[in-house]
PDB file of C-alpha atoms in Angstrom:
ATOM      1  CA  UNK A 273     128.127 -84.732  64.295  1.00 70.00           C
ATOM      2  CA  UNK A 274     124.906 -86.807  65.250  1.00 77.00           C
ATOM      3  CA  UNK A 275     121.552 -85.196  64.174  1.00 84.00           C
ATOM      4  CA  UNK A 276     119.131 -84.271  66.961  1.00 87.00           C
ATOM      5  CA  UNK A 277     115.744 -86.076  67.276  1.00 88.00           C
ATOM      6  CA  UNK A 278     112.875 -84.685  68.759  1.00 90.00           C
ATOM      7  CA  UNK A 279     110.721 -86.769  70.958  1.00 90.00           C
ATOM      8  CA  UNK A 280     106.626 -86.966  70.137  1.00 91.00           C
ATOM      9  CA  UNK A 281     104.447 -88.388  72.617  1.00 93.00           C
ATOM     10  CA  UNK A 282     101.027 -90.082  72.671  1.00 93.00           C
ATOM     11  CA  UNK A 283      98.494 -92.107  73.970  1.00 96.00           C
ATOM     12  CA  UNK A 284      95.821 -94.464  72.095  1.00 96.00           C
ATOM     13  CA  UNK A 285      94.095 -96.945  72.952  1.00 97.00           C
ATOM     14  CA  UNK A 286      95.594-100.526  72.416  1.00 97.00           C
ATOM     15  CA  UNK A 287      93.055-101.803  69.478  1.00 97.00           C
ATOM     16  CA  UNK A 288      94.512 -98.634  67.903  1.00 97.00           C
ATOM     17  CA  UNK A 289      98.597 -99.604  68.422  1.00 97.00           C
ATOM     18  CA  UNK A 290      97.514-103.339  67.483  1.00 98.00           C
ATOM     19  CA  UNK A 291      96.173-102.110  64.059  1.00 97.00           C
ATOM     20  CA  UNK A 292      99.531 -99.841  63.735  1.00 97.00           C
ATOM     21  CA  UNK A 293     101.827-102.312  64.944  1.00 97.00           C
ATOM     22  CA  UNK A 294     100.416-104.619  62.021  1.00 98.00           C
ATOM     23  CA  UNK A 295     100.587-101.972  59.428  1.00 98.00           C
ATOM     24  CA  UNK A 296     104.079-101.103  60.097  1.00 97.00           C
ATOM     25  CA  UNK A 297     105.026-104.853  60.552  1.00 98.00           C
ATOM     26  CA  UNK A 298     103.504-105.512  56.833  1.00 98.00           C
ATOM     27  CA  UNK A 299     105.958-102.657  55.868  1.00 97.00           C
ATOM     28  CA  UNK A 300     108.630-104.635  57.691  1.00 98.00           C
ATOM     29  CA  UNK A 301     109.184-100.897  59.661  1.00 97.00           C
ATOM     30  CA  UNK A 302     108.630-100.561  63.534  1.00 96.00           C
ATOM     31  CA  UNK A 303     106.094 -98.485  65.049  1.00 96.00           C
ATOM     32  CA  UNK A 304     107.556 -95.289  65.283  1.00 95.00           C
ATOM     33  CA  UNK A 305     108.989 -95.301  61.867  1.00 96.00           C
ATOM     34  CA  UNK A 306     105.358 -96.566  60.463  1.00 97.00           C
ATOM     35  CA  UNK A 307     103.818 -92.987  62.778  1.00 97.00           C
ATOM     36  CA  UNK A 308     106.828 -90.672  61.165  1.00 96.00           C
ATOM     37  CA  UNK A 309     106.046 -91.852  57.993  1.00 97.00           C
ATOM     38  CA  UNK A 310     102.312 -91.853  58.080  1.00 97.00           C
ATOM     39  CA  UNK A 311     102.319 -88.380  59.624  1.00 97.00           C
ATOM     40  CA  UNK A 312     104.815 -86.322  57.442  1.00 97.00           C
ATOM     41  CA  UNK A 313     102.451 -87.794  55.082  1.00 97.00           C
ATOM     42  CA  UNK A 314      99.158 -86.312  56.059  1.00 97.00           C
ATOM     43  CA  UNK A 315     101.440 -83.278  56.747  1.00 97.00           C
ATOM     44  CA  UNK A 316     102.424 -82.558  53.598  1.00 95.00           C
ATOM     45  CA  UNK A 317      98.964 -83.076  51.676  1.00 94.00           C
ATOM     46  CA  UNK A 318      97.631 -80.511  54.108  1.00 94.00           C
ATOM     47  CA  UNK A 319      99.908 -78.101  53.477  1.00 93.00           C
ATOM     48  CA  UNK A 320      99.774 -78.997  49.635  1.00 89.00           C
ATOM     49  CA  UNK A 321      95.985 -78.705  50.171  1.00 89.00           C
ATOM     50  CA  UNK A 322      96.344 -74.870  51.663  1.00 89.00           C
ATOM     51  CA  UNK A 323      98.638 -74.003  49.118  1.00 87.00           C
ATOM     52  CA  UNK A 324      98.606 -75.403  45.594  1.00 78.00           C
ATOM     53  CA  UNK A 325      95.404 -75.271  43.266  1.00 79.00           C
ATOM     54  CA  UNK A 326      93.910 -76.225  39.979  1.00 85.00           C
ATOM     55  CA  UNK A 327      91.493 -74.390  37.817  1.00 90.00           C
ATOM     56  CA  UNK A 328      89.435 -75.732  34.684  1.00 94.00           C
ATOM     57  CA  UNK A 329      89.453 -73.530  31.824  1.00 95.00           C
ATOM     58  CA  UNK A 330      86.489 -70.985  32.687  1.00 96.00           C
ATOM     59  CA  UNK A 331      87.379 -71.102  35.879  1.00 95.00           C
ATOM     60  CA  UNK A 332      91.093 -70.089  35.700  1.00 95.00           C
ATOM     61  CA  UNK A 333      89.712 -67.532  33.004  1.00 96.00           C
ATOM     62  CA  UNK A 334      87.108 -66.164  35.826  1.00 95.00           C
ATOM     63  CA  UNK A 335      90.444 -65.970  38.155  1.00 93.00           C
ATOM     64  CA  UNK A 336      92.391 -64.236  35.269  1.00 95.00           C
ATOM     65  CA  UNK A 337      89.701 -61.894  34.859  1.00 95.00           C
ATOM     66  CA  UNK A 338      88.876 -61.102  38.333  1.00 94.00           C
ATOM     67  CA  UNK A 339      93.031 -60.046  39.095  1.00 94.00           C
ATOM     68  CA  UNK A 340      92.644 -57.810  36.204  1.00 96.00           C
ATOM     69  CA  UNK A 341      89.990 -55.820  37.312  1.00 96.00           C
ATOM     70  CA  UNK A 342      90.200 -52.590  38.524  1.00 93.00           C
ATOM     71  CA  UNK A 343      90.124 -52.733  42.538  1.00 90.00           C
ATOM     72  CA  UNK A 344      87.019 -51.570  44.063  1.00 91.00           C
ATOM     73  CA  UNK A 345      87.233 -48.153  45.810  1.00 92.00           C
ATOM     74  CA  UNK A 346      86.692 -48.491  49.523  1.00 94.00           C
ATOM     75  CA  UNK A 347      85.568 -45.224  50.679  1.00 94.00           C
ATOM     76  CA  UNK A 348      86.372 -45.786  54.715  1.00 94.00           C
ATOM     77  CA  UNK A 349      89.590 -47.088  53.462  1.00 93.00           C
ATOM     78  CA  UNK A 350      90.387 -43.389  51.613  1.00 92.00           C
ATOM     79  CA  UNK A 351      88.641 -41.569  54.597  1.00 93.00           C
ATOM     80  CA  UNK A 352      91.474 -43.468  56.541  1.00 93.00           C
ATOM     81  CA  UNK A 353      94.562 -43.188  54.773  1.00 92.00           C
ATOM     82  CA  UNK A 354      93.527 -39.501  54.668  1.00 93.00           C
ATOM     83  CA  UNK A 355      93.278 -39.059  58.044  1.00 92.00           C
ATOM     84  CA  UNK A 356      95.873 -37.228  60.345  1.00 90.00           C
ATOM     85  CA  UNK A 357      97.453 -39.871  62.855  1.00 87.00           C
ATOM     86  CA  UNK A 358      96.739 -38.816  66.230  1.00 86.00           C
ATOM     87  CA  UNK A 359     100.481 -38.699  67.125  1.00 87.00           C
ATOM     88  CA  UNK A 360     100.867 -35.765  63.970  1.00 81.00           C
TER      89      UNK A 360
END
């Protein structure tokens, strides 16, 4: 069974293909392998960026220290979630 591809289009300007086109031919890859590459890249330290974290010592402490702590009351939040829905 072949694997579907997906096809991603774009325009740049030619000074901009001419610089890819010799970065991907240094990696002895073609263009479009060179963009795939490149992109999942940048993808995935985004995503690693949004999502994964490091704390020093104090700070991880601080972090530690604020999840312990007893939640804040929110007073409009209680008046809320006391409040009869209008469809009771």
């Amino acid at each position: 069974m072949a694997i579907k591809t997906a096809s991603i289009n774009m325009r740049v300007k030619p000074s901009v293909r001419n610089i890819i086109d010799a970065a991907a031919n240094l990696l002895k890859v073609d263009r479009s392998v060179f963009i795939q590459q490149a992109a999942l890249y940048e993808a995935h330290q985004v995503i690693a960026s949004q999502r994964d974290f490091t704390f020093d010592k104090q700070a991880f402490a601080a972090f530690e220290q604020a999840l312990d702590a007893e939640p804040a009351v929110d007073k409009g939040m209680v008046e809320l979630m006391n409040r009869k829905s209008p469809w009771e």
